[in-house]
PDB file of C-alpha atoms in Angstrom:
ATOM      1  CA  UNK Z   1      20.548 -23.093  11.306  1.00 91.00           C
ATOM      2  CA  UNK Z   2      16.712 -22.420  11.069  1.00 95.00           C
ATOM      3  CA  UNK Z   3      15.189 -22.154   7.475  1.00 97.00           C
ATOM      4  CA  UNK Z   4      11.952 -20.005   6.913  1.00 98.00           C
ATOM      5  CA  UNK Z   5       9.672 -20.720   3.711  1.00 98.00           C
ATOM      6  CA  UNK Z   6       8.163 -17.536   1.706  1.00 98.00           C
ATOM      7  CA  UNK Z   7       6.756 -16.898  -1.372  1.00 98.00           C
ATOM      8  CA  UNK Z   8       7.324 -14.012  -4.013  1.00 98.00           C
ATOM      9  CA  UNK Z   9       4.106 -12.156  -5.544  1.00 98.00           C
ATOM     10  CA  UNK Z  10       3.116  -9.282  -7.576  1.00 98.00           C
ATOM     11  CA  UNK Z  11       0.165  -7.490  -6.084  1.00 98.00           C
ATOM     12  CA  UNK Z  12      -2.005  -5.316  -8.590  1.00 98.00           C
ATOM     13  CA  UNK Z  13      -0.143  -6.939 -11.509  1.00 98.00           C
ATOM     14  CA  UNK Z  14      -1.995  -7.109 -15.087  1.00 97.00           C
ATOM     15  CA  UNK Z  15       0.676  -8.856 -15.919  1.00 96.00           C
ATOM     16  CA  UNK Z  16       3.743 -11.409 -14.650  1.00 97.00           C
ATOM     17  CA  UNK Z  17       6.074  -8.621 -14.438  1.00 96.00           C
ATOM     18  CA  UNK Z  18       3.982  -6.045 -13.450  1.00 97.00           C
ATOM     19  CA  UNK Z  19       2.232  -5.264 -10.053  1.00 98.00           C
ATOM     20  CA  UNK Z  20       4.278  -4.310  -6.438  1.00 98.00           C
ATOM     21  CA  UNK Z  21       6.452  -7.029  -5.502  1.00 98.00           C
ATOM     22  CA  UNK Z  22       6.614  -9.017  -1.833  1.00 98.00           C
ATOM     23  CA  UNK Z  23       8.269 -11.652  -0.318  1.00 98.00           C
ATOM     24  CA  UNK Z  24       5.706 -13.200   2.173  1.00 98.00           C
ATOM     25  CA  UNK Z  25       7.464 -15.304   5.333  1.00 98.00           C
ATOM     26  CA  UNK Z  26       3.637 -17.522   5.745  1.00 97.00           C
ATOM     27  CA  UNK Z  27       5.342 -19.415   9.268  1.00 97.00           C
ATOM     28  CA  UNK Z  28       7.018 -16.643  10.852  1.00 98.00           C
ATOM     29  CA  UNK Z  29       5.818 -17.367  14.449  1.00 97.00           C
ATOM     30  CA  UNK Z  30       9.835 -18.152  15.448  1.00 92.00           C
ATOM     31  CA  UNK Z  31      10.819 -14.642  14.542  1.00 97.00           C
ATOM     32  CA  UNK Z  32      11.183 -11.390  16.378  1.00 98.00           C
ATOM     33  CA  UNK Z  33      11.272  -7.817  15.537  1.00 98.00           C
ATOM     34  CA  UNK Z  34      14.784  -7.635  14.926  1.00 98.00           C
ATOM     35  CA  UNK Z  35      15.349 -10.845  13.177  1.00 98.00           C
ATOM     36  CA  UNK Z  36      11.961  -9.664  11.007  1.00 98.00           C
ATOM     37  CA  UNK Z  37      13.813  -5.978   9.849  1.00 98.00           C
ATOM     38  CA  UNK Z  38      17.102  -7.304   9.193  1.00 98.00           C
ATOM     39  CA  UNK Z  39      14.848  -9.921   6.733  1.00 98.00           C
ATOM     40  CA  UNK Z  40      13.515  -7.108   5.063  1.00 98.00           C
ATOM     41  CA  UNK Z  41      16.505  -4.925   4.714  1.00 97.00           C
ATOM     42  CA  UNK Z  42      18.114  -8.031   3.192  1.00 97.00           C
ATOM     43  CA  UNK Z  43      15.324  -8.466   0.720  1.00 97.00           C
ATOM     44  CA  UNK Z  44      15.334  -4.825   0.073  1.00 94.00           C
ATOM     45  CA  UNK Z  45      11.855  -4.648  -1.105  1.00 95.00           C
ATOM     46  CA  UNK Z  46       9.091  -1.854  -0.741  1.00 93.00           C
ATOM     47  CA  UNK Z  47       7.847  -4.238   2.219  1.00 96.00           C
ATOM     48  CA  UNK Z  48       8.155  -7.752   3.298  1.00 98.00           C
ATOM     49  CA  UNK Z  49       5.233  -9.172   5.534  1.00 98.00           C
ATOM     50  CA  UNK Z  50       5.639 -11.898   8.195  1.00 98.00           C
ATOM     51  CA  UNK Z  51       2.568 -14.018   9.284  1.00 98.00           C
ATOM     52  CA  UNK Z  52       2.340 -14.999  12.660  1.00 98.00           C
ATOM     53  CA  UNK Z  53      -0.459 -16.528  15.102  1.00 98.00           C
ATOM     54  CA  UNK Z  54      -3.344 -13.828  15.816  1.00 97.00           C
ATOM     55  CA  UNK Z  55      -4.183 -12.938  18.764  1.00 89.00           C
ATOM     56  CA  UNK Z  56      -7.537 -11.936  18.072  1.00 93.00           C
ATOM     57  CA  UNK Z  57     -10.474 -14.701  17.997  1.00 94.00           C
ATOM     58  CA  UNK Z  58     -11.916 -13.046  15.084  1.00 95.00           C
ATOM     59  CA  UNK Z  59      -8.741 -12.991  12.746  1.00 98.00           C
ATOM     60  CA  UNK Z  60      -7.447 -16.230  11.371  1.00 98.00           C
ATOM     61  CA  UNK Z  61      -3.671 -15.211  11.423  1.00 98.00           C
ATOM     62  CA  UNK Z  62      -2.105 -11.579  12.345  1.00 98.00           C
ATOM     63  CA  UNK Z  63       0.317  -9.663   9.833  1.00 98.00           C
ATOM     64  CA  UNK Z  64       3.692  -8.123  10.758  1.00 98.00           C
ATOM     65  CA  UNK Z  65       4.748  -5.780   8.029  1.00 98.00           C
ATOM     66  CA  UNK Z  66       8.693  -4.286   7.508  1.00 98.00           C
ATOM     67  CA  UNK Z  67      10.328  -2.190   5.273  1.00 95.00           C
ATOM     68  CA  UNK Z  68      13.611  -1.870   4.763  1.00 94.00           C
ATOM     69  CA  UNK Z  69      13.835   0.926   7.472  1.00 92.00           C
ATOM     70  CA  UNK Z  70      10.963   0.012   9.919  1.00 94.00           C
ATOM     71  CA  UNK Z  71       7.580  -1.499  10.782  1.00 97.00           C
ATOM     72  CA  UNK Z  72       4.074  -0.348   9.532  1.00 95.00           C
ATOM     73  CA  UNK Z  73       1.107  -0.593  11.071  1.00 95.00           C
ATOM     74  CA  UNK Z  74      -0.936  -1.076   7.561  1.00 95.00           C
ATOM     75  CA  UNK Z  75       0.127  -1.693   4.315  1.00 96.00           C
ATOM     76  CA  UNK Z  76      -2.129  -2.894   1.308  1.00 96.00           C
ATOM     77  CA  UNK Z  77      -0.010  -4.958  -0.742  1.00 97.00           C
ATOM     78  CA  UNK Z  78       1.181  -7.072   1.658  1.00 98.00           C
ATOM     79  CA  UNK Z  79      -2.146  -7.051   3.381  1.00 98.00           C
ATOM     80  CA  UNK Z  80      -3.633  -8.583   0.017  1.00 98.00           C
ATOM     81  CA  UNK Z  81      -0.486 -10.608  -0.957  1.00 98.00           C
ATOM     82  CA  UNK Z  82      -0.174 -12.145   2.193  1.00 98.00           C
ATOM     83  CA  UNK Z  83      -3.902 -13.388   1.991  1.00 98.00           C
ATOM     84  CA  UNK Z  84      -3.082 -14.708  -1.763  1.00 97.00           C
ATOM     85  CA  UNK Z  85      -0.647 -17.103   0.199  1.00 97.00           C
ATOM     86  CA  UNK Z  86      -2.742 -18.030   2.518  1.00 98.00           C
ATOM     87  CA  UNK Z  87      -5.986 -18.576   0.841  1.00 97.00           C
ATOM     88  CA  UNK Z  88      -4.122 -21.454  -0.481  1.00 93.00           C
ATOM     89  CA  UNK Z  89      -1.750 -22.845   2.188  1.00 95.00           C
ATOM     90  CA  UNK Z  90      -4.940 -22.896   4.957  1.00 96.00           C
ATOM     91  CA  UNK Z  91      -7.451 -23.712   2.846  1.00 96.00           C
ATOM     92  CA  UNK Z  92      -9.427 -20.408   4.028  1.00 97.00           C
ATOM     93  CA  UNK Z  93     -13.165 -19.554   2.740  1.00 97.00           C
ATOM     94  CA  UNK Z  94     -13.172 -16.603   0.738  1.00 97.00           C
ATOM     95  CA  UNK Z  95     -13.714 -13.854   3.477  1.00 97.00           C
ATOM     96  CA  UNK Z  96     -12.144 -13.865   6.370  1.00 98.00           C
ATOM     97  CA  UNK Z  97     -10.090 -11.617   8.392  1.00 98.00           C
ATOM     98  CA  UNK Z  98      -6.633 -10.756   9.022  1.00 98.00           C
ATOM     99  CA  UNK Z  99      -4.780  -8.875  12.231  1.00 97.00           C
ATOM    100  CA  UNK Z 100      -2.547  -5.607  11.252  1.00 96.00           C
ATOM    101  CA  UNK Z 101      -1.165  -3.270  14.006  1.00 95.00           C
ATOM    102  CA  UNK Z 102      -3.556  -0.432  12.779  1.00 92.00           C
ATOM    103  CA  UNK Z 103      -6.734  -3.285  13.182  1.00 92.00           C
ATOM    104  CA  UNK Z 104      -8.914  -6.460  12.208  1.00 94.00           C
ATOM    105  CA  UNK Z 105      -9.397  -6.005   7.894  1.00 96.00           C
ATOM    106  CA  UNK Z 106     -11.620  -8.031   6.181  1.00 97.00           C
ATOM    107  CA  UNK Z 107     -10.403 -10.222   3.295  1.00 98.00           C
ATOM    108  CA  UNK Z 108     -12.532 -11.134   0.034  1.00 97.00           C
ATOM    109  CA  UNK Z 109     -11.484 -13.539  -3.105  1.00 97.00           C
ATOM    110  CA  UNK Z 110     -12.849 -13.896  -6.325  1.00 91.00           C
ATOM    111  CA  UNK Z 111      -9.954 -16.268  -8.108  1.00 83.00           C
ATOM    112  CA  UNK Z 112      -6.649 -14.279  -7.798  1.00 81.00           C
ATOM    113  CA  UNK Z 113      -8.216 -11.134  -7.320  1.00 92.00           C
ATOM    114  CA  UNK Z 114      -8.224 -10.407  -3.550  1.00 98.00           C
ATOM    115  CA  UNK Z 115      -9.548  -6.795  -1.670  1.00 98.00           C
ATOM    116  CA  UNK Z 116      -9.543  -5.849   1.469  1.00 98.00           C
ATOM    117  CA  UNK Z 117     -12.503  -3.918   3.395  1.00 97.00           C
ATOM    118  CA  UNK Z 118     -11.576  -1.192   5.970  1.00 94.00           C
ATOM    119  CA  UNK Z 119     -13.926  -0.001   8.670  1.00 84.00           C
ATOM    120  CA  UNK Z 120     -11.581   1.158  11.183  1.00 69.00           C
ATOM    121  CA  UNK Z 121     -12.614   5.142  10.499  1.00 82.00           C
ATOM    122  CA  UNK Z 122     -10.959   7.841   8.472  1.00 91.00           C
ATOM    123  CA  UNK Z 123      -8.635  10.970   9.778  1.00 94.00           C
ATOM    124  CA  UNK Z 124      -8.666  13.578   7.574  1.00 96.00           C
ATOM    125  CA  UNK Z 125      -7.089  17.492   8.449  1.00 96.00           C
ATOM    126  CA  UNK Z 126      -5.396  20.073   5.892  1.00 95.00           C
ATOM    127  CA  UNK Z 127      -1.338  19.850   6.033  1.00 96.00           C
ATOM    128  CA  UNK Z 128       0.353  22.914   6.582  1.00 96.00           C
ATOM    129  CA  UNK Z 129       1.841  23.222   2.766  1.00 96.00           C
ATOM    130  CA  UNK Z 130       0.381  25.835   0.574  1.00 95.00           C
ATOM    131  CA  UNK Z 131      -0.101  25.182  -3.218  1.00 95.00           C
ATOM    132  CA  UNK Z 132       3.089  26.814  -4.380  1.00 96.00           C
ATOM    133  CA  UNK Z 133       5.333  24.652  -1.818  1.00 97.00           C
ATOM    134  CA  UNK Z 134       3.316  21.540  -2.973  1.00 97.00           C
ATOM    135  CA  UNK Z 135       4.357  22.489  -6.766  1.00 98.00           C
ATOM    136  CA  UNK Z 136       8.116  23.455  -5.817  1.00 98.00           C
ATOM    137  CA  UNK Z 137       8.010  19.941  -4.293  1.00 98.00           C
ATOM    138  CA  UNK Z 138       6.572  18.189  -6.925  1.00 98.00           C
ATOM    139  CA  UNK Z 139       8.149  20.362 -10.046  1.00 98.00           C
ATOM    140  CA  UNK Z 140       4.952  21.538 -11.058  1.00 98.00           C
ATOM    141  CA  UNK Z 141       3.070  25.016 -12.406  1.00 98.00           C
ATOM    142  CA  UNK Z 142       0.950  26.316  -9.261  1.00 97.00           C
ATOM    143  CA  UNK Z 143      -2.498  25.889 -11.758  1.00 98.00           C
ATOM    144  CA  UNK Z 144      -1.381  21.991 -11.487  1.00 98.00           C
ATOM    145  CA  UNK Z 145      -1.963  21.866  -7.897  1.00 98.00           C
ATOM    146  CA  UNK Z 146      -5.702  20.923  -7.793  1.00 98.00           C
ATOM    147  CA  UNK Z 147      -6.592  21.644  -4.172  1.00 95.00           C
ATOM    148  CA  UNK Z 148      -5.513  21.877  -0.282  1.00 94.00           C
ATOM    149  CA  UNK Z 149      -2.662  19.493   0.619  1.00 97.00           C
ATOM    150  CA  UNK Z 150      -4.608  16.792   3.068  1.00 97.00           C
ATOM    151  CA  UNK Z 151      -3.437  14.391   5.434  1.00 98.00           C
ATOM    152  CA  UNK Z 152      -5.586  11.053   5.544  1.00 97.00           C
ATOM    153  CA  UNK Z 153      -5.350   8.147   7.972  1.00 96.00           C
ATOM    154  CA  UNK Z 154      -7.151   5.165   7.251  1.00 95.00           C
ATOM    155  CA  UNK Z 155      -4.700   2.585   8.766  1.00 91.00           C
ATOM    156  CA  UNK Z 156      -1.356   4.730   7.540  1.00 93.00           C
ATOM    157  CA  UNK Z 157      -1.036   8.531   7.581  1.00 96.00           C
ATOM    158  CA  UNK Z 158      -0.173   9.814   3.866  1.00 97.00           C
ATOM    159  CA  UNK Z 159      -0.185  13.690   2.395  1.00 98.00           C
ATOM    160  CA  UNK Z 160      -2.293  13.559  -0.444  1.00 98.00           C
ATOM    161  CA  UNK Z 161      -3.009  16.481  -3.317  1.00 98.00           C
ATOM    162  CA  UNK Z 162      -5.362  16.454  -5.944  1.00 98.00           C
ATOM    163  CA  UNK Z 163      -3.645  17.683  -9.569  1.00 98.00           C
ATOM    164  CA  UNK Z 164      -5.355  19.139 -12.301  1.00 98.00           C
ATOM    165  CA  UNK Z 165      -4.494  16.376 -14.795  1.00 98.00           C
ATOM    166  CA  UNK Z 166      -3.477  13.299 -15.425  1.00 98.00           C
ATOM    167  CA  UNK Z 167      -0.809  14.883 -17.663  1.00 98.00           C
ATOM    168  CA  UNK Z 168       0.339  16.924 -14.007  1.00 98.00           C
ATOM    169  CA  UNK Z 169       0.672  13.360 -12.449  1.00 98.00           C
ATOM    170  CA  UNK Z 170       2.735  12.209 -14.956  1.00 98.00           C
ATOM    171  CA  UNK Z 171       5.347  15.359 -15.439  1.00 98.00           C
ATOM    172  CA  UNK Z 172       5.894  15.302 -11.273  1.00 98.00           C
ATOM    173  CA  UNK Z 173       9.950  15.556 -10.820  1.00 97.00           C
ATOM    174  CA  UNK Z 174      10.319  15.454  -7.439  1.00 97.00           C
ATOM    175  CA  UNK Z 175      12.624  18.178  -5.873  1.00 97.00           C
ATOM    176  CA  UNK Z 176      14.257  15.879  -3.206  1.00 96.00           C
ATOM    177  CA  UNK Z 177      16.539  19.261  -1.335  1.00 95.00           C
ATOM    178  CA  UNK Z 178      12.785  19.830  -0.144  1.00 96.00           C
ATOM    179  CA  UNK Z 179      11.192  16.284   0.118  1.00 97.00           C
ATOM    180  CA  UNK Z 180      13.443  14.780   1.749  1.00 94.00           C
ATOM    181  CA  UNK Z 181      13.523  15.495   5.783  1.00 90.00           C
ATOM    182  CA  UNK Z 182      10.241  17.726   5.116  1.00 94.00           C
ATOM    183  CA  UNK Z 183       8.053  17.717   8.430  1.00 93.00           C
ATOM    184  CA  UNK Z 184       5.244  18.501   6.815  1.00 95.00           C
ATOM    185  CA  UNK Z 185       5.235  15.511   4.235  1.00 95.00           C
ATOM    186  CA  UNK Z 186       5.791  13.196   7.196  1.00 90.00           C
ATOM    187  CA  UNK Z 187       7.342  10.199   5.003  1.00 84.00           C
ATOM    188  CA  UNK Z 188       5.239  10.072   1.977  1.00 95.00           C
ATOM    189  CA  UNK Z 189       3.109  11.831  -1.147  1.00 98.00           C
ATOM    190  CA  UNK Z 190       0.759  10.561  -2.577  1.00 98.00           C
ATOM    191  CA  UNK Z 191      -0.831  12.708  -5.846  1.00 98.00           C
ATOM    192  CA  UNK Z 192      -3.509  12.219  -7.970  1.00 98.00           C
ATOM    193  CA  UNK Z 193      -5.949  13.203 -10.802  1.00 98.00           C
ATOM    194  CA  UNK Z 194      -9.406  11.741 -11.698  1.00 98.00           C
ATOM    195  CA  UNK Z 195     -11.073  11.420 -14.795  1.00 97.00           C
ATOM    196  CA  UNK Z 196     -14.749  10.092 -14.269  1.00 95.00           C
ATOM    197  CA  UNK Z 197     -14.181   6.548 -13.143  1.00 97.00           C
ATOM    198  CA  UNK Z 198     -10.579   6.581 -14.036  1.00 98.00           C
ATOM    199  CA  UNK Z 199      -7.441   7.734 -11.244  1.00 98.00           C
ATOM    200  CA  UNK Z 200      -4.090   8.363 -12.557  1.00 98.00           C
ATOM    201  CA  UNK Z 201      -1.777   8.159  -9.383  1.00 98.00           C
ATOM    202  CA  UNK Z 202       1.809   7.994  -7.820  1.00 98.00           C
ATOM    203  CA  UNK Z 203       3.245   7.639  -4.925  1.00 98.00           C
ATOM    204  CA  UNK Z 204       6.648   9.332  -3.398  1.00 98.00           C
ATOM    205  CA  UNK Z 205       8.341   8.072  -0.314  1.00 95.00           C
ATOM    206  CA  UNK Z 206      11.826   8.489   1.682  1.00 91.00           C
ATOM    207  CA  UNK Z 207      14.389   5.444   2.695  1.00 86.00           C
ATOM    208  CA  UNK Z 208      17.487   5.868   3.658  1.00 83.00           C
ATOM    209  CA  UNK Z 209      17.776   9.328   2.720  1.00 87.00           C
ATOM    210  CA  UNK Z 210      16.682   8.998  -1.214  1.00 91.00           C
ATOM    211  CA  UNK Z 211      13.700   9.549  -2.623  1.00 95.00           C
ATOM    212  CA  UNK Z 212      11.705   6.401  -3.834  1.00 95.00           C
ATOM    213  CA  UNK Z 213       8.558   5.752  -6.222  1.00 97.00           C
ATOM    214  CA  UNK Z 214       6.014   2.964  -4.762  1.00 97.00           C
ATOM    215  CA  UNK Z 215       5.155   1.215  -7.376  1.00 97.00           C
ATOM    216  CA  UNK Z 216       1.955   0.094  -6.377  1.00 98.00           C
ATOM    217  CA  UNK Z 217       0.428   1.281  -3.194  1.00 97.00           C
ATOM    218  CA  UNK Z 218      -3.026  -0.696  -1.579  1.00 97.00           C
ATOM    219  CA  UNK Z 219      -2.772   2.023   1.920  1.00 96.00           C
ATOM    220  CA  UNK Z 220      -2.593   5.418  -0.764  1.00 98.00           C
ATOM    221  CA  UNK Z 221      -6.018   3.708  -2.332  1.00 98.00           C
ATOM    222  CA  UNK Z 222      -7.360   3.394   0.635  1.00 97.00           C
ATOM    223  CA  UNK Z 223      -6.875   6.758   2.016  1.00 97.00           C
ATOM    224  CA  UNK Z 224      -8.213   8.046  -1.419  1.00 98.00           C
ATOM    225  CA  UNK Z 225     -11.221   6.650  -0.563  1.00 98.00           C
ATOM    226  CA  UNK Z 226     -11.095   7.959   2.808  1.00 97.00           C
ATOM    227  CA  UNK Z 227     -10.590  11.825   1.096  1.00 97.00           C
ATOM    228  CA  UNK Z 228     -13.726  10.948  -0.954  1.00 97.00           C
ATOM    229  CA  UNK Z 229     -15.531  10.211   2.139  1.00 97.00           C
ATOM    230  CA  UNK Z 230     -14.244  13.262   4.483  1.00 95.00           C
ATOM    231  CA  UNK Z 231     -15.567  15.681   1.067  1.00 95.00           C
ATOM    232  CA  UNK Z 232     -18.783  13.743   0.868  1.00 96.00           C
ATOM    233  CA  UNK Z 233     -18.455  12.256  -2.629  1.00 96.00           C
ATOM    234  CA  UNK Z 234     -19.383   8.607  -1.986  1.00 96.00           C
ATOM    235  CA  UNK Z 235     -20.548   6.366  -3.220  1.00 97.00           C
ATOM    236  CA  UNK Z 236     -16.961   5.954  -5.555  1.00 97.00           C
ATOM    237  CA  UNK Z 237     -16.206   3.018  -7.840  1.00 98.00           C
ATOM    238  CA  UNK Z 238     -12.797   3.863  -9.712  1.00 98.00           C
ATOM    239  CA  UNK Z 239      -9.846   1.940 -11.394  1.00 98.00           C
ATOM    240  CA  UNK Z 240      -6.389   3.504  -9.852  1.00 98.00           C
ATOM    241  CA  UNK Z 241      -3.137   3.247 -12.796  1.00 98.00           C
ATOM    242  CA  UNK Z 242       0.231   3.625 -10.787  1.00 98.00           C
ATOM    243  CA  UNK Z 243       3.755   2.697 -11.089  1.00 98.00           C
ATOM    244  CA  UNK Z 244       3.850   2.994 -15.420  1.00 98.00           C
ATOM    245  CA  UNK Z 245       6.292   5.819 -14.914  1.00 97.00           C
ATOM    246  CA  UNK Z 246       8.632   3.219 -13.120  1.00 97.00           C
ATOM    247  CA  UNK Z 247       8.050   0.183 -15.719  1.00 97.00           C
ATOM    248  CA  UNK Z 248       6.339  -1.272 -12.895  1.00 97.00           C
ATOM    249  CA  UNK Z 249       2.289  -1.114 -14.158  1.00 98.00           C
ATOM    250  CA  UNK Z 250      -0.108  -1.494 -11.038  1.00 98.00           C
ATOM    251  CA  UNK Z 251      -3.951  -1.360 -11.571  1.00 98.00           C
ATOM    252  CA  UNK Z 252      -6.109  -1.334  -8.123  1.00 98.00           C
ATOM    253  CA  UNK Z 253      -9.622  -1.396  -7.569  1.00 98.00           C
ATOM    254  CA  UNK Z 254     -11.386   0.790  -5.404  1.00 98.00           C
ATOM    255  CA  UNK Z 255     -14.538   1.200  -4.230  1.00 98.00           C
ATOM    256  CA  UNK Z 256     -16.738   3.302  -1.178  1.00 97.00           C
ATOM    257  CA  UNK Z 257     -20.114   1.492  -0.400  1.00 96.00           C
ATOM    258  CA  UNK Z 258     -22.978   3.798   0.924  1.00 95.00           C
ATOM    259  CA  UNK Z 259     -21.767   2.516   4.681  1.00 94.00           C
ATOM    260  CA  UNK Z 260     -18.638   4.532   3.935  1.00 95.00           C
ATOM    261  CA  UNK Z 261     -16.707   0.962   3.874  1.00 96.00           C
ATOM    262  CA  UNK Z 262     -13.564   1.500   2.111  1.00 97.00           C
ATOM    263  CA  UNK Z 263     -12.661  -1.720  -0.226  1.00 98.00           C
ATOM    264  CA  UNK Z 264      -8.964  -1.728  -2.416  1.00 98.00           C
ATOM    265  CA  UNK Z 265      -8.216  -4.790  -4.550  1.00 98.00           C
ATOM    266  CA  UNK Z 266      -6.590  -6.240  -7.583  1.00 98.00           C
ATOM    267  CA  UNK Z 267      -5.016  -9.212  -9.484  1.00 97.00           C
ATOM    268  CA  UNK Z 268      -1.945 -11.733  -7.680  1.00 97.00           C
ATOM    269  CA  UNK Z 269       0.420 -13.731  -9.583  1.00 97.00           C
ATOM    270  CA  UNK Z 270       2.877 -15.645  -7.731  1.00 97.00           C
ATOM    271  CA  UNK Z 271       6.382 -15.646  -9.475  1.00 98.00           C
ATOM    272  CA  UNK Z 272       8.265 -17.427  -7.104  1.00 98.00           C
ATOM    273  CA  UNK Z 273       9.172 -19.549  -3.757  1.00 98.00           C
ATOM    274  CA  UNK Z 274      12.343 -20.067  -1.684  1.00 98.00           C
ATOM    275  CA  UNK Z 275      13.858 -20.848   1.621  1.00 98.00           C
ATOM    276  CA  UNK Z 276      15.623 -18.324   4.228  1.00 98.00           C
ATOM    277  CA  UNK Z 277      18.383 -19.146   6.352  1.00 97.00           C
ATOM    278  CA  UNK Z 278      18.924 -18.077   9.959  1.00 95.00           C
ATOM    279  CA  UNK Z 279      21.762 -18.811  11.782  1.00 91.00           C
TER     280      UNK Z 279
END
């Protein structure tokens, strides 16, 4: 029987309870894509992330990140919780880089607060939703829908819509007859509301035929950043509140320089370490 080390962390916690929770396998070179999602389904969390040898000169180890259902190409929390591990087990500088499936992401520390840069380019279109099936969706008023539905893609596609207040973001009751198997949402909603340098935001996804609440979500931040960039109103330096609805408090960092780089960080506390058997 094979054991594999990992490590438990909150990413974007303020505090030891709060923040999106991973379990990080830092030696996962022995494991394949199967063995990797049944992992994950076991440990039932948002995502689990597996580090394995990269195969890119540039990146000092590549990322392999599972939900419970299936892979991702990008995901922020595990991207930054995976380099909290690291950091310390390799004795890395504090910038380096990292592999994903969606591209080479730049890693910076300052103590245990860890971002990530993206510079891999932004996708931006209008979704085909108007305002009123956004608001059905969302159990909202049609004035609380802010503007156009948008898909952005800047390492994972996410629908994103603007509310009219932070009070909107908080009052969404998700109508899961028309969430779940939607087209148009393709997998996850992200909504938002900003108040000068503040966000208010939450995040909506399916698994296994339910409708979940991310908790914390680095990708969403990015792609907010990416909106910001595809309406031309860079440069953006704002603090994102998520997951309070859910007991779960997550505060990100994000920031758009004037080269349009996209950066998304926040705080890591480790709460925990263990070993995985394999038979």
């Amino acid at each position: 029987m094979k054991s594999y080390s990992y490590s438990l962390i909150n990413v974007f916690a303020p505090s030891h309870f709060g923040g999106n929770p991973l379990a990080v396998f830092y030696e996962a070179d022995g494991l394949d894509d199967n063995q990797m999602q049944l992992i994950a389904r076991q440990f039932n969390l948002s995502e689990v992330v597996f580090v394995q040898s990269s195969s890119h000169l540039q990146a000092v180890k590549k990322l392999k990140i599972f939900t419970p259902d299936y892979e991702m190409p990008f995901a922020g929390h595990p991207t930054i919780g995976a380099a909290f591990v690291l950091h310390s087990q390799l004795n890395l500088p504090d910038e380096y880089i990292l592999e994903t499936n969606a591209g080479l992401v730049e890693i910076q520390h300052q103590n245990n607060n860890i971002s990530f840069a993206l510079k891999n380019g932004i996708k931006a279109a209008n979704a085909p939703l108007s305002c009123t099936e956004c608001a059905g969706i969302l159990g909202l008023e049609i004035a609380d829908i802010a503007s156009e539905p948008c898909y952005v893609n800047t390492g994972v596609e996410q629908l994103l819509v603007k509310l009219s207040s932070r009070q909107a973001v908080e009052n969404c009751k998700i109508n899961a007859n028309l969430f779940v198997g939607n087209a148009f949402i393709k997998g996850s909603l992200y909504v938002w509301h900003r108040t000068e340098n503040n966000v208010k935001a939450r995040l909506f996804f399916t698994s296994q035929g339910a409708v979940v609440e991310d908790p914390g979500t680095g990708s969403a931040a990015a792609n907010l950043g990416g909106w910001h960039i595809a309406k031309e109103l860079t440069p953006l330096n704002v603090s994102i509140s998520q997951g309070d609805e859910i007991n779960r408090p997550n505060r990100l960092s994000l920031t758009v320089d004037e080269q349009n780089t996209i950066f998304v960080g926040g705080n890591t506390i480790l709460v925990g370490k263990g070993e995985f058997y394999l038979p």
